[in-house]
Every structure is written in C-alpha cells, then in structure tokens.
C-alpha cells in the first residue's frame, strides 16, 4: 500500500533543515579540530571557493557553525591528521577521508576517459610528474621553475603546462592536495600522503547511491531528488529507486510542503518528531556558498527568499551587491548584506545593506553584535 504523504508546515520544514545544518544551536560541534571534523561530517562536504572579498567560503561556512573556529584547525585536518581530502562534489570541496571510496569510481572514470579539458596531457607527462613527486616530495606549482611557458587558454588557466598535468592527476586520484595556503595548493602522491600501502576498495554503484541519499538526509533533513542529486542528474534514477525501497520499509516518509507542487519530498521518521524551536534571536551571516543557500530553488521554497549571486553582474544592475550575504535571524532571512573586508585599514565595510523584513530594536542589536563578531573573524589572522 502506498503511504499518503504527511504535510509539513513551513515552520516544521525550516526547523528540520536548520537542525540538519546545525544552525539552530549555539555551539553544536564544540571547538578545535575535532569540531571542524564533526561539522564536515554533518554537512557531508564543505565547498571551497576563490572569492576573497571577505574570508573564503570554506572558512566562512565553518565559522557559521563553530563560534571559536580557527583556520589552523582546518589545516590540521588536511595536512597533519589527513582526515579530510579535497575533491569535486558539486564543486571543489573538503570531504571526510572515510568517504574516499565513494569517489574512486569517478577517479577511475577520469583515468579511463580523460576529459578534453586537459587537452594534450600525455601518459608520458603523467609518468614524469609522478616520478618527480616521488623523488622531490610534495610541491606546489610555484616550485616548478623549468616549464616552458605557454599562453593562457582561459582566465583561470596557467602559463605553466605542469599545472594542467597536476590537475588531471588530481581528478584521476593519482595526487592529493596535501596542503593549501589560500588558493595555492601543494600536491603529493595520494598513497604517500595518506600513508596507504594500497588505496581503499572502490565503492559499488549501489553503495555510491546509498551514500548520496544518506549524505543528503543527514545534511538536509527533508530531501527531494533535486536536492540529493544537485548538479548530478545521472544519479537520479538509482536514487529514486532506493528511496522507493526505503519508503516501503518505512525508513523514509513521503511529505508535502507548501509551494512544492508535485515535487516529491521525503524525510526520516525521526525528523518528524522535531518541533520548531521558540525564537531566540540567533543570527547567522551566511556565505552565498553555504549549504543552506547554494540550492536557490530549495532556499526559496523553504524560506521564501530568492537569493541573487551578483558577482558577475554589471555593478549598475545589481540589486543586493557584488557578494551578497543573507542575514538569517532564527528561521527568517531578514536582510542581505554586501560586505567587504578592508584588511589594510582593519575594518569590515558595509557596501550595501538591504532589509527584507522589519525587525525590532532587540533583533537589530543581535544583528549588530553578530556583525562585530564577523568583523573580528575577518581580521583575526
């Protein structure tokens, strides 16, 4: 018998997602490297991005959930404990190393059929780079000084052909990023970096499908096919079949949301017991790449807020600003702030502030306090 979907109120839906994101608690993970590890596990992955108008998004995302977050904690996990690794999810991201096996099939696919993006990279070049890493140890592209320079083929390219070789080897899983300083990456042979005699066993297709579903349920609370398979349409068929099997076993519950139309949604029986918390005045200034913000249609469905990413929009046509940051007050996006860190002057500049809702004096005071904390984080190096 097909189970009739249960209806979740907007407040219930928001509470479930905010709890999954751990944005409903003051200090959900504690502090130090262990807190960063726990946060990345809960979120599934943390996106990395190059924009540096304010602190880069991977640090920003973690700071939003760990009040005492230090950038060195992330470096400890990557370079010392080696308990996280960088790879492509829907974007370049930090991922728990225990999930490595789920990415090996993609790495193998890149080895079997190298992307045309890497152009004329040859097996001989890969072999030479592997030998160089084995002999010299980890290095960055800056350490390579014997390349014959070429013209860039795109804005984010490099004049050093070695960079494309290393990038292809990264996607193929042959090298890992062993350290990062800003956007400068240090590469090492994957097995040497992690100290593996041999790599983990690749996950099966069924295991990868279950991983995608479970990762989304953990980090989102309420899921749809689109939210589970964000920018991964080819996985939808297998994920949907697994969802149907779990619904039959009563491990998942179909739910409906206001405004979702015919788009199916599911959650776990445990999540249905979560009640919306009373207002507490908790404020988060979120990155546009935060897991709560990055899926724009889902964000609008749950919060009624239509986020605009305007970094590539001409200045005269921007509504909110170059790098607009949603200001979350409890479970409402009440403002959008276009901020910029002036590191020379030692201050956080408000380029533009747009109120979306009227808020009271106490709420404005809470927002001002969070702005002050955010400024201190930007400048504390």
mmCIF file of N, CA and C in Angstrom, residues 60-111:
data_model
loop_
_atom_site.group_PDB
_atom_site.id
_atom_site.type_symbol
_atom_site.label_atom_id
_atom_site.label_comp_id
_atom_site.label_asym_id
_atom_site.label_seq_id
_atom_site.Cartn_x
_atom_site.Cartn_y
_atom_site.Cartn_z
ATOM 1 N N UNK A 60 34.323 30.537 6.075
ATOM 2 C CA UNK A 60 33.085 31.212 6.453
ATOM 3 C C UNK A 60 32.015 30.199 6.875
ATOM 4 N N UNK A 61 31.868 29.142 6.087
ATOM 5 C CA UNK A 61 30.860 28.116 6.381
ATOM 6 C C UNK A 61 31.125 27.481 7.748
ATOM 7 N N UNK A 62 32.371 27.177 8.027
ATOM 8 C CA UNK A 62 32.712 26.551 9.310
ATOM 9 C C UNK A 62 32.559 27.527 10.464
ATOM 10 N N UNK A 63 32.937 28.782 10.259
ATOM 11 C CA UNK A 63 32.769 29.808 11.288
ATOM 12 C C UNK A 63 31.304 29.987 11.665
ATOM 13 N N UNK A 64 30.395 29.820 10.706
ATOM 14 C CA UNK A 64 28.966 29.986 10.982
ATOM 15 C C UNK A 64 28.440 28.941 11.948
ATOM 16 N N UNK A 65 29.161 27.831 12.092
ATOM 17 C CA UNK A 65 28.700 26.740 12.948
ATOM 18 C C UNK A 65 29.621 26.476 14.132
ATOM 19 N N UNK A 66 30.819 27.078 14.115
ATOM 20 C CA UNK A 66 31.787 26.875 15.181
ATOM 21 C C UNK A 66 32.248 28.254 15.647
ATOM 22 N N UNK A 67 31.668 28.786 16.703
ATOM 23 C CA UNK A 67 31.989 30.156 17.131
ATOM 24 C C UNK A 67 33.479 30.407 17.358
ATOM 25 N N UNK A 68 34.206 29.392 17.811
ATOM 26 C CA UNK A 68 35.634 29.570 18.105
ATOM 27 C C UNK A 68 36.521 29.058 16.970
ATOM 28 N N UNK A 69 35.968 28.945 15.765
ATOM 29 C CA UNK A 69 36.695 28.370 14.633
ATOM 30 C C UNK A 69 38.007 29.089 14.366
ATOM 31 N N UNK A 70 39.053 28.304 14.104
ATOM 32 C CA UNK A 70 40.358 28.826 13.703
ATOM 33 C C UNK A 70 40.739 28.187 12.368
ATOM 34 N N UNK A 71 41.288 28.980 11.483
ATOM 35 C CA UNK A 71 41.676 28.471 10.167
ATOM 36 C C UNK A 71 42.696 27.342 10.294
ATOM 37 N N UNK A 72 43.536 27.421 11.301
ATOM 38 C CA UNK A 72 44.558 26.389 11.510
ATOM 39 C C UNK A 72 43.946 25.029 11.822
ATOM 40 N N UNK A 73 42.721 24.999 12.357
ATOM 41 C CA UNK A 73 42.060 23.724 12.647
ATOM 42 C C UNK A 73 41.813 22.951 11.355
ATOM 43 N N UNK A 74 41.402 23.653 10.314
ATOM 44 C CA UNK A 74 41.165 23.011 9.025
ATOM 45 C C UNK A 74 42.478 22.513 8.432
ATOM 46 N N UNK A 75 43.525 23.325 8.547
ATOM 47 C CA UNK A 75 44.835 22.910 8.042
ATOM 48 C C UNK A 75 45.339 21.669 8.775
ATOM 49 N N UNK A 76 45.060 21.578 10.074
ATOM 50 C CA UNK A 76 45.464 20.401 10.847
ATOM 51 C C UNK A 76 44.824 19.143 10.298
ATOM 52 N N UNK A 77 43.536 19.215 9.995
ATOM 53 C CA UNK A 77 42.837 18.041 9.469
ATOM 54 C C UNK A 77 43.392 17.627 8.114
ATOM 55 N N UNK A 78 43.667 18.606 7.256
ATOM 56 C CA UNK A 78 44.106 18.303 5.905
ATOM 57 C C UNK A 78 45.551 17.813 5.854
ATOM 58 N N UNK A 79 46.439 18.487 6.563
ATOM 59 C CA UNK A 79 47.870 18.247 6.378
ATOM 60 C C UNK A 79 48.507 17.381 7.456
ATOM 61 N N UNK A 80 47.978 17.418 8.674
ATOM 62 C CA UNK A 80 48.574 16.649 9.777
ATOM 63 C C UNK A 80 47.789 15.369 10.048
ATOM 64 N N UNK A 81 46.511 15.533 10.396
ATOM 65 C CA UNK A 81 45.702 14.346 10.673
ATOM 66 C C UNK A 81 45.301 13.609 9.401
ATOM 67 N N UNK A 82 45.225 14.330 8.283
ATOM 68 C CA UNK A 82 44.867 13.759 6.976
ATOM 69 C C UNK A 82 43.524 13.041 7.036
ATOM 70 N N UNK A 83 42.589 13.660 7.758
ATOM 71 C CA UNK A 83 41.259 13.080 7.949
ATOM 72 C C UNK A 83 40.218 13.702 7.030
ATOM 73 N N UNK A 84 40.633 14.657 6.185
ATOM 74 C CA UNK A 84 39.776 15.194 5.137
ATOM 75 C C UNK A 84 40.596 15.242 3.851
ATOM 76 N N UNK A 85 39.915 15.311 2.726
ATOM 77 C CA UNK A 85 40.610 15.447 1.455
ATOM 78 C C UNK A 85 39.793 16.360 0.551
ATOM 79 N N UNK A 86 40.438 16.881 -0.471
ATOM 80 C CA UNK A 86 39.760 17.734 -1.434
ATOM 81 C C UNK A 86 39.364 16.922 -2.659
ATOM 82 N N UNK A 87 38.118 17.108 -3.061
ATOM 83 C CA UNK A 87 37.684 16.522 -4.336
ATOM 84 C C UNK A 87 36.420 17.239 -4.787
ATOM 85 N N UNK A 88 35.964 16.879 -5.983
ATOM 86 C CA UNK A 88 34.821 17.530 -6.592
ATOM 87 C C UNK A 88 33.536 16.855 -6.133
ATOM 88 N N UNK A 89 32.633 17.633 -5.537
ATOM 89 C CA UNK A 89 31.269 17.166 -5.239
ATOM 90 C C UNK A 89 30.375 17.840 -6.281
ATOM 91 N N UNK A 90 29.662 18.919 -5.905
ATOM 92 C CA UNK A 90 29.075 19.759 -6.960
ATOM 93 C C UNK A 90 30.048 20.882 -7.305
ATOM 94 N N UNK A 91 31.095 21.014 -6.469
ATOM 95 C CA UNK A 91 32.178 21.970 -6.653
ATOM 96 C C UNK A 91 33.368 21.410 -5.881
ATOM 97 N N UNK A 92 34.530 22.036 -6.010
ATOM 98 C CA UNK A 92 35.678 21.585 -5.230
ATOM 99 C C UNK A 92 35.362 21.758 -3.753
ATOM 100 N N UNK A 93 35.602 20.708 -2.971
ATOM 101 C CA UNK A 93 35.138 20.694 -1.582
ATOM 102 C C UNK A 93 36.089 19.906 -0.693
ATOM 103 N N UNK A 94 35.963 20.151 0.624
ATOM 104 C CA UNK A 94 36.576 19.294 1.627
ATOM 105 C C UNK A 94 35.589 18.179 1.971
ATOM 106 N N UNK A 95 36.089 16.944 2.012
ATOM 107 C CA UNK A 95 35.253 15.766 2.241
ATOM 108 C C UNK A 95 35.934 14.898 3.300
ATOM 109 N N UNK A 96 35.180 14.254 4.197
ATOM 110 C CA UNK A 96 35.808 13.338 5.168
ATOM 111 C C UNK A 96 36.534 12.202 4.461
ATOM 112 N N UNK A 97 37.716 11.839 4.938
ATOM 113 C CA UNK A 97 38.511 10.829 4.248
ATOM 114 C C UNK A 97 37.839 9.459 4.298
ATOM 115 N N UNK A 98 36.969 9.233 5.279
ATOM 116 C CA UNK A 98 36.276 7.940 5.311
ATOM 117 C C UNK A 98 35.316 7.766 4.129
ATOM 118 N N UNK A 99 35.042 8.859 3.423
ATOM 119 C CA UNK A 99 34.176 8.788 2.249
ATOM 120 C C UNK A 99 34.967 8.619 0.947
ATOM 121 N N UNK A 100 36.273 8.459 1.044
ATOM 122 C CA UNK A 100 37.129 8.426 -0.150
ATOM 123 C C UNK A 100 36.684 7.361 -1.149
ATOM 124 N N UNK A 101 36.301 6.192 -0.643
ATOM 125 C CA UNK A 101 35.964 5.072 -1.541
ATOM 126 C C UNK A 101 34.796 5.404 -2.466
ATOM 127 N N UNK A 102 33.899 6.321 -2.021
ATOM 128 C CA UNK A 102 32.747 6.670 -2.848
ATOM 129 C C UNK A 102 33.137 7.523 -4.055
ATOM 130 N N UNK A 103 34.349 8.064 -4.033
ATOM 131 C CA UNK A 103 34.815 8.913 -5.125
ATOM 132 C C UNK A 103 35.777 8.175 -6.063
ATOM 133 N N UNK A 104 36.202 6.991 -5.669
ATOM 134 C CA UNK A 104 37.144 6.247 -6.506
ATOM 135 C C UNK A 104 36.550 5.897 -7.877
ATOM 136 N N UNK A 105 35.266 5.503 -7.980
ATOM 137 C CA UNK A 105 34.741 5.240 -9.325
ATOM 138 C C UNK A 105 34.838 6.446 -10.260
ATOM 139 N N UNK A 106 34.619 7.647 -9.737
ATOM 140 C CA UNK A 106 34.771 8.849 -10.563
ATOM 141 C C UNK A 106 36.226 9.049 -10.953
ATOM 142 N N UNK A 107 37.139 8.822 -10.025
ATOM 143 C CA UNK A 107 38.568 8.948 -10.320
ATOM 144 C C UNK A 107 38.974 7.968 -11.422
ATOM 145 N N UNK A 108 38.469 6.738 -11.326
ATOM 146 C CA UNK A 108 38.786 5.727 -12.338
ATOM 147 C C UNK A 108 38.226 6.133 -13.691
ATOM 148 N N UNK A 109 37.027 6.722 -13.690
ATOM 149 C CA UNK A 109 36.437 7.164 -14.959
ATOM 150 C C UNK A 109 37.297 8.229 -15.624
ATOM 151 N N UNK A 110 37.892 9.113 -14.816
ATOM 152 C CA UNK A 110 38.794 10.128 -15.371
ATOM 153 C C UNK A 110 40.080 9.496 -15.918
ATOM 154 N N UNK A 111 40.511 8.391 -15.294
ATOM 155 C CA UNK A 111 41.696 7.718 -15.821
ATOM 156 C C UNK A 111 41.387 6.997 -17.124
#
